[in-house]
Tab-separated table of C-alpha atoms and ligand atoms in Angstrom:
chain	number	residue	atom	x	y	z
K	120	MET	CA	5.488	32.400	35.431
K	121	PRO	CA	2.409	30.182	34.913
K	122	SER	CA	2.738	26.808	36.566
K	123	PRO	CA	1.796	23.459	35.058
K	124	SER	CA	-1.112	23.380	37.509
K	125	ASP	CA	-2.926	26.116	35.567
K	126	THR	CA	-5.555	24.782	33.205
K	127	ILE	CA	-4.661	25.391	29.582
K	128	THR	CA	-7.653	26.225	27.416
K	129	LEU	CA	-7.377	24.628	23.993
K	130	VAL	CA	-9.807	25.726	21.276
K	131	GLY	CA	-10.606	23.034	18.680
K	132	ALA	CA	-10.809	19.249	18.963
K	133	GLY	CA	-9.829	18.646	15.350
K	134	LEU	CA	-6.536	16.863	14.711
K	135	THR	CA	-4.010	19.109	16.470
K	136	GLY	CA	-6.006	20.014	19.581
K	137	PRO	CA	-6.387	16.513	21.083
K	138	LEU	CA	-2.838	15.442	20.135
K	139	LEU	CA	-1.359	18.494	21.851
K	140	ALA	CA	-3.690	18.034	24.835
K	141	ILE	CA	-2.517	14.437	25.310
K	142	SER	CA	1.129	15.504	25.256
K	143	LEU	CA	0.503	18.389	27.680
K	144	VAL	CA	-1.304	16.101	30.119
K	145	GLN	CA	1.664	13.711	29.891
K	146	ARG	CA	3.778	16.651	31.125
K	147	GLY	CA	1.528	17.329	34.092
K	148	PHE	CA	-0.673	20.130	32.691
K	149	ARG	CA	-4.412	20.285	33.075
K	150	VAL	CA	-6.164	20.856	29.748
K	151	ALA	CA	-9.738	21.678	28.735
K	152	ILE	CA	-10.760	21.640	25.062
K	153	TYR	CA	-13.677	23.635	23.630
K	154	GLU	CA	-14.966	22.368	20.275
K	155	ARG	CA	-17.580	24.006	18.082
K	156	ARG	CA	-18.985	20.765	16.645
K	157	PRO	CA	-20.977	18.069	18.409
K	158	ASP	CA	-19.083	14.970	19.516
K	159	MET	CA	-18.400	13.182	16.212
K	160	ARG	CA	-18.328	9.813	17.997
K	161	ARG	CA	-22.021	10.238	18.812
K	162	VAL	CA	-23.491	12.058	15.800
K	163	GLN	CA	-23.074	11.262	12.130
K	164	LEU	CA	-20.547	13.429	10.306
K	165	SER	CA	-22.093	15.873	7.877
K	166	ALA	CA	-21.822	14.565	4.304
K	167	GLY	CA	-18.546	15.177	2.527
K	168	ARG	CA	-16.506	15.903	5.662
K	169	SER	CA	-14.696	12.609	6.139
K	170	ILE	CA	-11.873	13.067	3.647
K	171	ASN	CA	-8.859	10.795	3.938
K	172	LEU	CA	-5.455	12.088	4.836
K	173	ALA	CA	-1.978	10.935	3.913
K	174	ILE	CA	0.157	10.695	7.026
K	175	SER	CA	3.932	10.521	6.653
K	176	VAL	CA	7.064	10.755	8.746
K	177	ARG	CA	6.466	14.101	10.503
K	178	GLY	CA	2.956	13.154	11.587
K	179	ILE	CA	4.030	9.644	12.519
K	180	HIS	CA	6.912	10.990	14.613
K	181	ALA	CA	4.549	13.218	16.617
K	182	LEU	CA	2.102	10.353	17.203
K	183	ARG	CA	4.963	8.065	18.191
K	184	GLU	CA	6.309	10.610	20.678
K	185	ALA	CA	2.857	10.685	22.285
K	186	GLY	CA	2.830	6.868	22.372
K	187	LEU	CA	-0.080	6.639	19.926
K	188	TRP	CA	1.306	5.444	16.603
K	189	GLU	CA	1.283	1.708	17.269
K	190	SER	CA	-2.410	1.803	18.182
K	191	MET	CA	-3.191	3.537	14.873
K	192	ARG	CA	-1.693	0.859	12.681
K	193	HIS	CA	-4.999	-0.973	12.182
K	194	ILE	CA	-6.630	2.142	10.715
K	195	ILE	CA	-3.958	2.989	8.141
K	196	ILE	CA	-3.208	1.676	4.657
K	197	PRO	CA	0.302	2.188	3.253
K	198	MET	CA	0.410	3.729	-0.232
K	199	LYS	CA	3.625	2.915	-2.086
K	200	GLY	CA	3.163	5.311	-4.996
K	201	ARG	CA	0.892	7.127	-7.379
K	202	MET	CA	-1.203	5.097	-9.792
K	203	MET	CA	-1.993	7.312	-12.766
K	204	HIS	CA	-5.160	6.588	-14.758
K	205	SER	CA	-5.033	7.881	-18.339
K	206	LEU	CA	-8.157	8.742	-20.283
K	207	SER	CA	-7.913	5.410	-22.096
K	208	GLY	CA	-7.756	3.608	-18.737
K	209	ALA	CA	-4.027	2.768	-19.022
K	210	LEU	CA	-2.297	2.621	-15.637
K	211	THR	CA	1.190	3.920	-14.797
K	212	PHE	CA	2.679	3.379	-11.348
K	213	GLN	CA	5.212	5.816	-9.966
K	214	PRO	CA	6.757	4.879	-6.585
K	215	TYR	CA	6.895	7.628	-3.952
K	216	GLY	CA	10.169	6.572	-2.434
K	217	LYS	CA	13.424	4.775	-3.079
K	218	ASP	CA	12.093	1.492	-1.704
K	219	GLU	CA	9.126	-0.024	0.121
K	220	THR	CA	10.092	1.562	3.436
K	221	GLU	CA	9.233	4.964	1.947
K	222	VAL	CA	5.459	4.995	1.792
K	223	ILE	CA	2.728	7.400	2.774
K	224	ASN	CA	-0.276	6.134	4.718
K	225	SER	CA	-3.969	6.654	4.104
K	226	ILE	CA	-6.029	7.286	7.208
K	227	SER	CA	-9.625	8.398	7.561
K	228	ARG	CA	-9.908	11.817	9.189
K	229	ALA	CA	-12.926	10.623	11.166
K	230	ASP	CA	-11.112	7.517	12.503
K	231	LEU	CA	-8.003	9.481	13.426
K	232	ASN	CA	-10.025	12.237	15.064
K	233	ALA	CA	-12.073	9.736	17.081
K	234	ALA	CA	-8.913	7.880	18.183
K	235	LEU	CA	-7.285	11.130	19.360
K	236	VAL	CA	-10.395	12.362	21.166
K	237	ASN	CA	-10.851	8.986	22.892
K	238	GLU	CA	-7.261	8.964	24.034
K	239	ALA	CA	-7.400	12.570	25.232
K	240	GLU	CA	-10.479	11.836	27.342
K	241	LYS	CA	-8.897	8.651	28.671
K	242	ARG	CA	-5.952	10.730	29.898
K	243	GLY	CA	-8.191	13.220	31.704
K	244	VAL	CA	-8.666	15.992	29.145
K	245	ASN	CA	-12.040	17.643	29.600
K	246	ILE	CA	-13.627	18.125	26.158
K	247	HIS	CA	-16.594	20.482	25.867
K	248	PHE	CA	-18.429	19.900	22.579
K	249	ASN	CA	-20.880	22.303	20.902
K	250	GLU	CA	-18.893	25.232	22.302
K	251	ARG	CA	-18.153	27.758	19.581
K	252	CYS	CA	-15.411	30.241	20.394
K	253	LEU	CA	-16.704	33.745	19.697
K	254	GLY	CA	-13.618	35.717	20.500
K	255	PHE	CA	-10.749	36.408	22.804
K	256	ASP	CA	-10.061	39.421	25.001
K	257	LEU	CA	-6.531	40.536	24.190
K	258	HIS	CA	-6.154	42.280	27.559
K	259	SER	CA	-7.699	39.873	30.068
K	260	GLY	CA	-6.946	36.703	28.083
K	261	ALA	CA	-10.526	35.439	28.527
K	262	ALA	CA	-12.067	33.440	25.688
K	263	ARG	CA	-15.794	33.704	24.943
K	264	PHE	CA	-17.895	30.706	23.908
K	265	ARG	CA	-21.476	30.064	22.856
K	266	ASN	CA	-22.988	26.666	23.468
K	267	GLU	CA	-24.571	25.758	20.129
K	268	GLU	CA	-27.581	23.989	21.665
K	269	PRO	CA	-29.140	26.276	24.271
K	270	GLY	CA	-27.259	29.260	22.790
K	271	ARG	CA	-25.831	30.151	26.225
K	272	GLU	CA	-22.684	32.297	26.244
K	273	SER	CA	-19.845	31.994	28.723
K	274	SER	CA	-16.426	33.416	29.349
K	275	VAL	CA	-13.481	31.168	30.205
K	276	GLU	CA	-10.586	32.665	32.133
K	277	SER	CA	-7.273	30.840	32.006
K	278	SER	CA	-3.710	31.989	31.924
K	279	THR	CA	-3.044	30.298	28.544
K	280	VAL	CA	-5.260	29.796	25.511
K	281	ILE	CA	-3.957	27.687	22.636
K	282	ALA	CA	-5.920	28.045	19.413
K	283	ALA	CA	-6.100	24.872	17.345
K	284	ASP	CA	-9.357	25.973	15.753
K	285	GLY	CA	-8.309	25.554	12.159
K	286	ALA	CA	-8.179	27.734	9.077
K	287	SER	CA	-10.986	30.087	10.149
K	288	SER	CA	-9.667	30.452	13.706
K	289	ALA	CA	-11.803	32.703	15.917
K	290	ILE	CA	-8.781	33.495	18.092
K	291	ARG	CA	-6.849	34.626	14.993
K	292	VAL	CA	-9.756	36.878	14.049
K	293	ALA	CA	-9.543	38.466	17.513
K	294	MET	CA	-5.798	38.961	16.989
K	295	LEU	CA	-6.490	41.181	13.967
K	296	LYS	CA	-6.863	43.958	16.535
K	297	ILE	CA	-3.205	43.705	17.579
K	298	GLY	CA	-1.205	46.603	16.182
K	299	GLY	CA	1.175	45.266	13.518
K	300	PHE	CA	-0.633	41.933	13.078
K	301	THR	CA	-0.241	40.815	9.466
K	302	LEU	CA	-2.486	38.331	7.699
K	303	SER	CA	-2.571	37.071	4.149
K	304	GLN	CA	-5.179	34.622	2.955
K	305	GLN	CA	-5.014	33.387	-0.600
K	306	PHE	CA	-7.972	31.333	-1.749
K	307	LEU	CA	-7.267	28.918	-4.580
K	308	ASP	CA	-9.574	29.365	-7.566
K	309	TYR	CA	-10.221	25.622	-7.261
K	310	GLY	CA	-12.733	23.825	-5.063
K	311	TYR	CA	-13.088	20.167	-4.098
K	312	LYS	CA	-15.833	17.636	-3.591
K	313	GLU	CA	-15.685	14.332	-1.786
K	314	LEU	CA	-16.884	11.241	-3.686
K	315	THR	CA	-16.723	7.494	-3.025
K	316	ILE	CA	-15.566	4.378	-4.853
K	317	ALA	CA	-17.578	1.482	-3.444
K	318	ALA	CA	-16.007	-1.653	-1.956
K	319	GLY	CA	-16.047	-4.825	-4.021
K	320	PRO	CA	-17.384	-8.208	-2.836
K	321	ASN	CA	-16.136	-9.153	0.671
K	322	ALA	CA	-15.052	-5.558	1.322
K	323	LYS	CA	-12.190	-5.918	-1.173
K	324	HIS	CA	-10.721	-2.884	-2.927
K	325	VAL	CA	-11.660	-2.691	-6.593
K	326	LEU	CA	-8.441	-0.830	-7.472
K	327	GLU	CA	-4.865	-1.481	-6.339
K	328	THR	CA	-5.002	-1.108	-2.552
K	329	ASN	CA	-1.547	0.238	-1.800
K	330	ALA	CA	-1.572	3.278	-4.047
K	331	LEU	CA	-2.901	6.783	-4.223
K	332	HIS	CA	-4.850	6.829	-7.482
K	333	ILE	CA	-4.766	9.935	-9.668
K	334	TRP	CA	-6.711	10.843	-12.778
K	335	PRO	CA	-4.739	13.944	-13.902
K	336	ARG	CA	-6.596	15.924	-16.557
K	337	GLY	CA	-4.833	19.294	-16.858
K	338	SER	CA	-7.372	21.753	-15.522
K	339	HIS	CA	-8.928	19.211	-13.173
K	340	MET	CA	-8.047	16.073	-11.251
K	341	LEU	CA	-9.588	13.191	-9.357
K	342	ILE	CA	-7.705	11.354	-6.609
K	343	ALA	CA	-8.633	8.283	-4.543
K	344	LEU	CA	-7.197	7.055	-1.226
K	345	PRO	CA	-7.949	3.578	0.145
K	346	ASN	CA	-10.047	3.017	3.263
K	347	VAL	CA	-9.806	0.004	5.565
K	348	ASP	CA	-13.443	-0.946	4.776
K	349	GLY	CA	-12.642	-1.604	1.103
K	350	THR	CA	-13.924	1.737	-0.200
K	351	PHE	CA	-11.825	4.574	-1.605
K	352	ALA	CA	-12.335	8.174	-0.507
K	353	CYS	CA	-12.069	10.286	-3.658
K	354	ILE	CA	-11.605	14.007	-4.074
K	355	LEU	CA	-12.488	15.845	-7.260
K	356	PHE	CA	-10.598	19.112	-7.752
K	357	LEU	CA	-12.132	21.552	-10.245
K	358	PRO	CA	-11.957	25.302	-10.880
K	359	VAL	CA	-14.618	27.227	-8.986
K	360	GLU	CA	-15.660	29.213	-12.076
K	361	ASP	CA	-14.525	28.404	-15.601
K	362	GLU	CA	-15.747	26.706	-18.748
K	363	VAL	CA	-15.473	23.363	-16.932
K	364	SER	CA	-15.962	24.092	-13.245
K	365	PHE	CA	-18.145	23.552	-10.196
K	366	GLY	CA	-19.971	26.669	-11.388
K	367	SER	CA	-20.670	25.343	-14.896
K	368	LEU	CA	-21.470	21.745	-13.861
K	369	ASP	CA	-24.617	22.921	-12.169
K	370	SER	CA	-26.887	19.955	-12.769
K	371	GLU	CA	-26.606	16.249	-12.079
K	372	ALA	CA	-26.877	15.482	-15.800
K	373	LYS	CA	-23.978	17.826	-16.686
K	374	PHE	CA	-21.883	16.453	-13.829
K	375	LEU	CA	-22.410	12.823	-14.871
K	376	LYS	CA	-21.649	13.636	-18.518
K	377	PHE	CA	-18.433	15.371	-17.455
K	378	PHE	CA	-17.472	12.376	-15.330
K	379	GLN	CA	-18.163	9.901	-18.101
K	380	ALA	CA	-16.037	11.928	-20.529
K	381	ASN	CA	-13.097	12.457	-18.161
K	382	PHE	CA	-12.966	9.489	-15.796
K	383	PRO	CA	-14.675	6.671	-17.739
K	384	ASP	CA	-12.875	3.874	-15.860
K	385	ALA	CA	-13.937	5.314	-12.476
K	386	VAL	CA	-17.655	5.794	-13.210
K	387	PRO	CA	-18.690	2.110	-12.973
K	388	LEU	CA	-16.952	1.945	-9.575
K	389	MET	CA	-18.955	4.863	-8.176
K	390	PRO	CA	-22.588	3.813	-7.719
K	391	GLN	CA	-23.137	6.744	-5.347
K	392	LEU	CA	-21.844	9.353	-7.783
K	393	SER	CA	-25.192	11.146	-8.207
K	394	ASP	CA	-25.880	11.122	-4.453
K	395	ASN	CA	-22.379	12.380	-3.697
K	396	PHE	CA	-22.786	15.183	-6.235
K	397	ARG	CA	-26.087	16.233	-4.661
K	398	ASP	CA	-25.265	15.757	-0.986
K	399	ASN	CA	-21.624	16.693	-0.589
K	400	PRO	CA	-20.659	20.342	-0.312
K	401	THR	CA	-17.959	21.954	-2.440
K	402	GLY	CA	-15.024	22.845	-0.209
K	403	SER	CA	-12.585	25.712	-0.656
K	404	MET	CA	-8.811	25.736	-0.198
K	405	VAL	CA	-6.806	28.537	1.311
K	406	THR	CA	-3.233	29.439	2.177
K	407	ILE	CA	-3.000	31.475	5.380
K	408	LYS	CA	0.133	33.232	6.525
K	409	CYS	CA	0.100	35.496	9.563
K	410	SER	CA	2.291	36.946	12.293
K	411	PRO	CA	2.627	37.140	15.243
K	412	TRP	CA	1.229	33.763	16.288
K	413	HIS	CA	0.876	34.778	19.915
K	414	VAL	CA	-0.532	37.497	22.160
K	415	ASP	CA	2.176	38.025	24.770
K	416	ALA	CA	2.112	34.863	26.866
K	417	LYS	CA	-1.692	34.679	26.842
K	418	SER	CA	-2.451	32.853	23.631
K	419	LEU	CA	-0.842	30.957	20.782
K	420	LEU	CA	-2.013	29.876	17.336
K	421	ILE	CA	-1.027	26.386	16.219
K	422	GLY	CA	-1.739	24.159	13.194
K	423	ASP	CA	-4.037	25.489	10.477
K	424	ALA	CA	-5.028	28.410	12.707
K	425	ALA	CA	-1.485	29.767	12.233
K	426	HIS	CA	-0.691	28.483	8.737
K	427	ALA	CA	-3.340	26.743	6.649
K	428	ILE	CA	-2.002	25.344	3.371
K	429	VAL	CA	-3.526	23.763	0.265
K	430	PRO	CA	-3.638	19.947	0.440
K	431	PHE	CA	-1.475	18.999	-2.571
K	432	PHE	CA	1.641	17.902	-0.688
K	433	GLY	CA	-0.409	15.963	1.862
K	434	GLN	CA	1.326	17.962	4.611
K	435	GLY	CA	-1.220	20.177	6.422
K	436	MET	CA	-1.789	17.748	9.281
K	437	ASN	CA	1.809	16.479	9.186
K	438	CYS	CA	2.999	20.060	9.555
K	439	ALA	CA	0.476	20.779	12.330
K	440	PHE	CA	1.644	17.649	14.179
K	441	GLU	CA	5.250	18.776	13.715
K	442	ASP	CA	4.205	22.058	15.359
K	443	CYS	CA	3.311	19.951	18.408
K	444	THR	CA	6.718	18.234	18.329
K	445	VAL	CA	8.554	21.571	18.247
K	446	LEU	CA	6.364	23.232	20.882
K	447	LEU	CA	6.824	20.285	23.233
K	448	GLU	CA	10.599	20.299	22.726
K	449	LEU	CA	10.638	23.971	23.743
K	450	LEU	CA	8.412	23.243	26.710
K	451	ASP	CA	10.732	20.452	27.816
K	452	ARG	CA	13.695	22.811	27.488
K	453	HIS	CA	12.230	25.929	29.138
K	454	GLY	CA	9.324	24.686	31.268
K	455	ALA	CA	6.043	26.593	31.160
K	456	ASP	CA	7.867	29.839	30.496
K	457	TRP	CA	5.356	30.926	27.851
K	458	PRO	CA	6.903	34.401	27.313
K	459	LYS	CA	10.008	32.570	26.136
K	460	VAL	CA	8.382	29.526	24.538
K	461	PHE	CA	5.782	31.268	22.328
K	462	PRO	CA	8.113	33.625	20.425
K	463	GLU	CA	10.760	30.904	20.111
K	464	PHE	CA	8.146	28.540	18.715
K	465	GLU	CA	7.139	31.065	16.066
K	466	ARG	CA	10.790	31.758	15.179
K	467	ALA	CA	11.445	28.037	14.793
K	468	ARG	CA	8.376	27.391	12.652
K	469	LYS	CA	7.475	30.440	10.577
K	470	ASP	CA	10.015	30.070	7.729
K	471	ASN	CA	9.221	26.374	7.584
K	472	THR	CA	5.457	26.755	7.457
K	473	ASP	CA	5.826	29.470	4.793
K	474	ALA	CA	8.036	27.061	2.823
K	475	ILE	CA	5.598	24.138	2.950
K	476	ALA	CA	2.795	26.519	1.941
K	477	ASP	CA	4.759	27.398	-1.201
K	478	LEU	CA	5.710	23.772	-1.878
K	479	ALA	CA	2.069	22.711	-1.571
K	480	LEU	CA	0.979	25.261	-4.180
K	481	GLU	CA	3.804	24.117	-6.459
K	482	ASN	CA	2.784	20.474	-6.051
K	483	PHE	CA	-0.741	21.321	-7.159
K	484	VAL	CA	0.576	22.094	-10.646
K	485	GLU	CA	2.722	18.956	-10.564
K	486	MET	CA	-0.164	16.646	-9.668
K	487	ARG	CA	-2.659	18.269	-12.011
K	488	ASP	CA	-0.513	18.839	-15.106
K	489	ARG	CA	2.725	16.893	-14.963
K	490	VAL	CA	2.287	13.465	-13.421
K	491	GLY	CA	1.132	12.033	-16.746
K	492	ASP	CA	3.887	13.740	-18.773
K	493	PRO	CA	6.637	11.337	-20.006
K	494	ARG	CA	9.385	13.992	-19.456
K	495	PHE	CA	8.280	14.433	-15.872
K	496	LEU	CA	8.236	10.678	-15.312
K	497	PHE	CA	11.721	10.386	-16.825
K	498	LYS	CA	13.065	13.091	-14.481
K	499	LYS	CA	11.545	11.210	-11.538
K	500	LYS	CA	13.448	8.090	-12.629
K	501	VAL	CA	16.696	10.066	-12.841
K	502	GLU	CA	16.017	11.516	-9.370
K	503	LEU	CA	15.653	8.024	-7.928
K	504	ALA	CA	18.824	6.842	-9.709
K	505	LEU	CA	20.778	9.804	-8.294
K	506	GLU	CA	19.384	9.135	-4.835
K	507	ALA	CA	20.355	5.442	-5.076
K	508	LYS	CA	23.961	6.424	-5.870
K	509	TYR	CA	24.214	9.435	-3.505
K	510	PRO	CA	21.676	8.675	-0.742
K	511	GLN	CA	23.088	11.245	1.679
K	512	LEU	CA	23.463	13.988	-0.886
K	513	PHE	CA	20.742	13.833	-3.485
K	514	VAL	CA	17.364	13.257	-1.860
K	515	PRO	CA	14.361	14.168	-4.048
K	516	LYS	CA	12.298	17.113	-2.830
K	517	TYR	CA	9.231	14.921	-2.327
K	518	ALA	CA	11.290	12.571	-0.133
K	519	MET	CA	12.838	15.413	1.900
K	520	VAL	CA	9.347	16.658	2.736
K	521	THR	CA	7.660	13.301	3.181
K	522	PHE	CA	10.224	10.786	4.444
K	523	HIS	CA	12.685	13.012	6.303
K	524	ARG	CA	12.221	15.533	9.086
K	525	ILE	CA	14.642	18.130	7.756
K	526	ALA	CA	13.326	21.694	7.909
K	527	TYR	CA	10.761	22.425	5.190
K	528	SER	CA	12.679	25.609	4.335
K	529	LEU	CA	15.779	23.515	3.583
K	530	ALA	CA	13.731	21.088	1.502
K	531	LEU	CA	12.515	24.072	-0.497
K	532	SER	CA	15.952	25.593	-1.070
K	533	ARG	CA	17.716	22.273	-1.799
K	534	GLY	CA	14.812	21.336	-4.048
K	535	LEU	CA	15.456	24.403	-6.193
K	536	VAL	CA	19.161	23.519	-6.534
K	537	GLN	CA	18.295	19.920	-7.424
K	538	ASP	CA	15.634	20.997	-9.949
K	539	ALA	CA	18.240	23.078	-11.773
K	540	MET	CA	20.654	20.104	-11.787
K	541	LEU	CA	17.983	17.782	-13.139
K	542	ALA	CA	17.058	20.232	-15.877
K	543	GLU	CA	20.702	20.343	-16.968
K	544	LEU	CA	21.336	16.588	-16.689
K	545	CYS	CA	18.110	15.526	-18.405
K	546	GLY	CA	18.037	18.333	-20.974
K	547	SER	CA	19.180	16.369	-24.010
K	548	ILE	CA	18.613	12.732	-23.021
K	549	ASP	CA	15.608	10.487	-22.715
K	550	ARG	CA	17.266	7.252	-21.528
K	551	ILE	CA	18.794	6.776	-18.109
K	552	GLU	CA	21.732	4.913	-19.744
K	553	ASP	CA	22.752	8.200	-21.376
K	554	LEU	CA	23.037	10.086	-18.088
K	555	ASP	CA	26.397	11.865	-17.738
K	556	TRP	CA	27.393	10.412	-14.342
K	557	GLY	CA	30.662	12.364	-14.229
K	558	LYS	CA	28.823	15.643	-14.572
K	559	ALA	CA	26.184	14.510	-12.071
K	560	GLU	CA	28.872	13.611	-9.512
K	561	SER	CA	30.661	16.908	-9.902
K	562	MET	CA	27.452	18.947	-9.601
K	563	ILE	CA	26.234	17.005	-6.590
K	564	HIS	CA	29.530	17.225	-4.702
K	565	HIS	CA	29.916	20.926	-5.412
K	566	GLN	CA	26.392	22.039	-4.716
K	567	LEU	CA	24.960	19.793	-1.991
K	568	ARG	CA	26.041	19.078	1.570
K	569	PRO	CA	25.177	15.726	3.150
K	570	LEU	CA	21.736	15.805	4.764
K	571	GLU	CA	23.128	14.484	8.050
K	572	GLN	CA	25.284	17.628	8.398
K	573	LEU	CA	22.253	19.954	8.209
C	63	LIG	C1	-9.272	18.206	0.968
C	63	LIG	C2	-8.176	18.177	1.978
C	63	LIG	C3	-7.269	17.137	1.996
C	63	LIG	C4	-6.227	17.130	2.927
C	63	LIG	N1	-5.306	16.119	2.878
C	63	LIG	C5	-4.291	16.113	3.756
C	63	LIG	C6	-3.332	15.051	3.735
C	63	LIG	O1	-3.413	14.130	2.923
C	63	LIG	N2	-2.311	15.072	4.650
C	63	LIG	C7	-2.172	16.090	5.545
C	63	LIG	O2	-1.211	16.058	6.321
C	63	LIG	N3	-3.074	17.100	5.597
C	63	LIG	C8	-4.119	17.134	4.733
C	63	LIG	N4	-5.047	18.136	4.788
C	63	LIG	C9	-4.862	19.222	5.769
C	63	LIG	C10	-5.399	18.862	7.150
C	63	LIG	O3	-6.753	18.509	7.068
C	63	LIG	C11	-5.243	20.050	8.089
C	63	LIG	O4	-3.969	20.610	7.967
C	63	LIG	C12	-5.456	19.610	9.541
C	63	LIG	O5	-6.789	19.181	9.693
C	63	LIG	C13	-5.145	20.755	10.483
C	63	LIG	O6	-5.467	20.374	11.789
C	63	LIG	P1	-5.974	21.469	12.816
C	63	LIG	O7	-6.237	20.733	14.067
C	63	LIG	O8	-5.061	22.620	12.832
C	63	LIG	O9	-7.347	21.992	12.192
C	63	LIG	P2	-8.693	21.165	12.008
C	63	LIG	O10	-8.418	19.732	11.830
C	63	LIG	O11	-9.448	21.897	10.963
C	63	LIG	O12	-9.435	21.317	13.408
C	63	LIG	C14	-9.971	22.545	13.849
C	63	LIG	C15	-11.060	22.220	14.861
C	63	LIG	O13	-11.487	23.446	15.459
C	63	LIG	C16	-12.893	23.480	15.475
C	63	LIG	N5	-13.291	24.886	15.441
C	63	LIG	C17	-13.259	25.724	14.378
C	63	LIG	N6	-13.704	26.937	14.728
C	63	LIG	C18	-14.014	26.859	16.048
C	63	LIG	C19	-14.532	27.797	16.980
C	63	LIG	N7	-14.822	29.051	16.623
C	63	LIG	N8	-14.728	27.400	18.241
C	63	LIG	C20	-14.431	26.110	18.641
C	63	LIG	N9	-13.965	25.177	17.784
C	63	LIG	C21	-13.749	25.558	16.513
C	63	LIG	C22	-13.316	22.703	14.240
C	63	LIG	O14	-14.650	22.246	14.353
C	63	LIG	C23	-12.288	21.587	14.221
C	63	LIG	O15	-12.700	20.481	14.970
C	63	LIG	C24	-6.108	18.172	3.876
C	63	LIG	C25	-7.043	19.212	3.885
C	63	LIG	C26	-8.071	19.217	2.955
C	63	LIG	C27	-9.049	20.358	2.967
């Protein structure tokens, strides 16, 4: 059995790699990370790659377990709900949770990444930047790298390679050669572009600070998350090819006209709109499902490398951090018995990561089409009223995913039961006063078990 004194090779110093490295070092392992990109603390990020992330309870739990959450507090901004911007500029606020303790938090990817990398180095993790993984030998377990500057190639032998190299994982590509390896990758026919709302005087936010702003427009959507420097990081989601799409908006003039027509209240707040359009790349979004996640005891996929999801539930990183929590629990239970730990890890996670992948796709439609719909908003109110009366039994799907750590697969299945209840209870009413509480009580008690018993 490998001993903790073996060096673990971790591929990828994105979000998961350094967090896992820190926790492994805390348990006495030696860890070396190989990262394709240059050190982002020393070079400027390429344009359009600094998107903000919403971190919630699963991600926070993992950071807390590693002793890092408290030191992150100065780089986060709590968001209490969604602020919807209609075409006329009217604002509607919809809280995320039952009260102000249930918030999601905006954090800059660059700040979080830098904080994790700093901490990993401080704890003795050796991080090799500019080292692109080229492949992995399934028999010997050696990983191959090319240094991006001189172009020198090297082979790294270690008893364990953990791949945290994201959605296009090079280790996963090597695993395609395993007999029986299955892979599905579903690209969304939407792309995204990062844009910026400028800070106001004295670095003040020009929109409500503690909200995630959404401009839902049916086939497209703009969102904005607050930054600590007074700016908002925005993401425009548009079809890749369609009548109105990244393909059709192929000139600055067309793009600005589209913006003016669809997001008129945002345009005056975005002095860099033309520059952002020109300079920032259009990103793609993919759902990846694969199995197995490991090659014997030699290597393991974790985070997006194992299960990339679309960003509409704000859970990709939270889920990847929860991977770390589960892997570490198994390690604490079994020691470095990788032949036992790797398959158990996959068994514990696979149904859950498949479930959050499906929930994220479902939430895309909700954010794009429904958040401005009065029926949808009414159902959300009923959900919160039911939760207030039956807090252990009826917990909205969004809350189960975001504010609780119950298995994603349970959140998915309970969510379906609750959706059916809501459809029946709200079917013929449009005022909360008309809710049939007797029927609600009977349905809830018959169909849902208390969360604490799960
Ligand atoms: C637009 C958008 C918005 C999102 N919003 C949220 C959100 O609000 N909340 C949330 O929880 N999640 C969100 N996510 C998802 C989140 O970004 C990912 O789930 C998370 O980054 C996964 O972490 P990771 O470490 O697995 O992969 P990554 O963070 O992608 O890190 C992978 C690392 O591996 C490196 N690498 C890649 N290939 C190689 C190679 N061949 N050799 C060496 N190194 C390599 C990369 O350079 C990178 O540093 C969002 C994603 C997108 C695209």
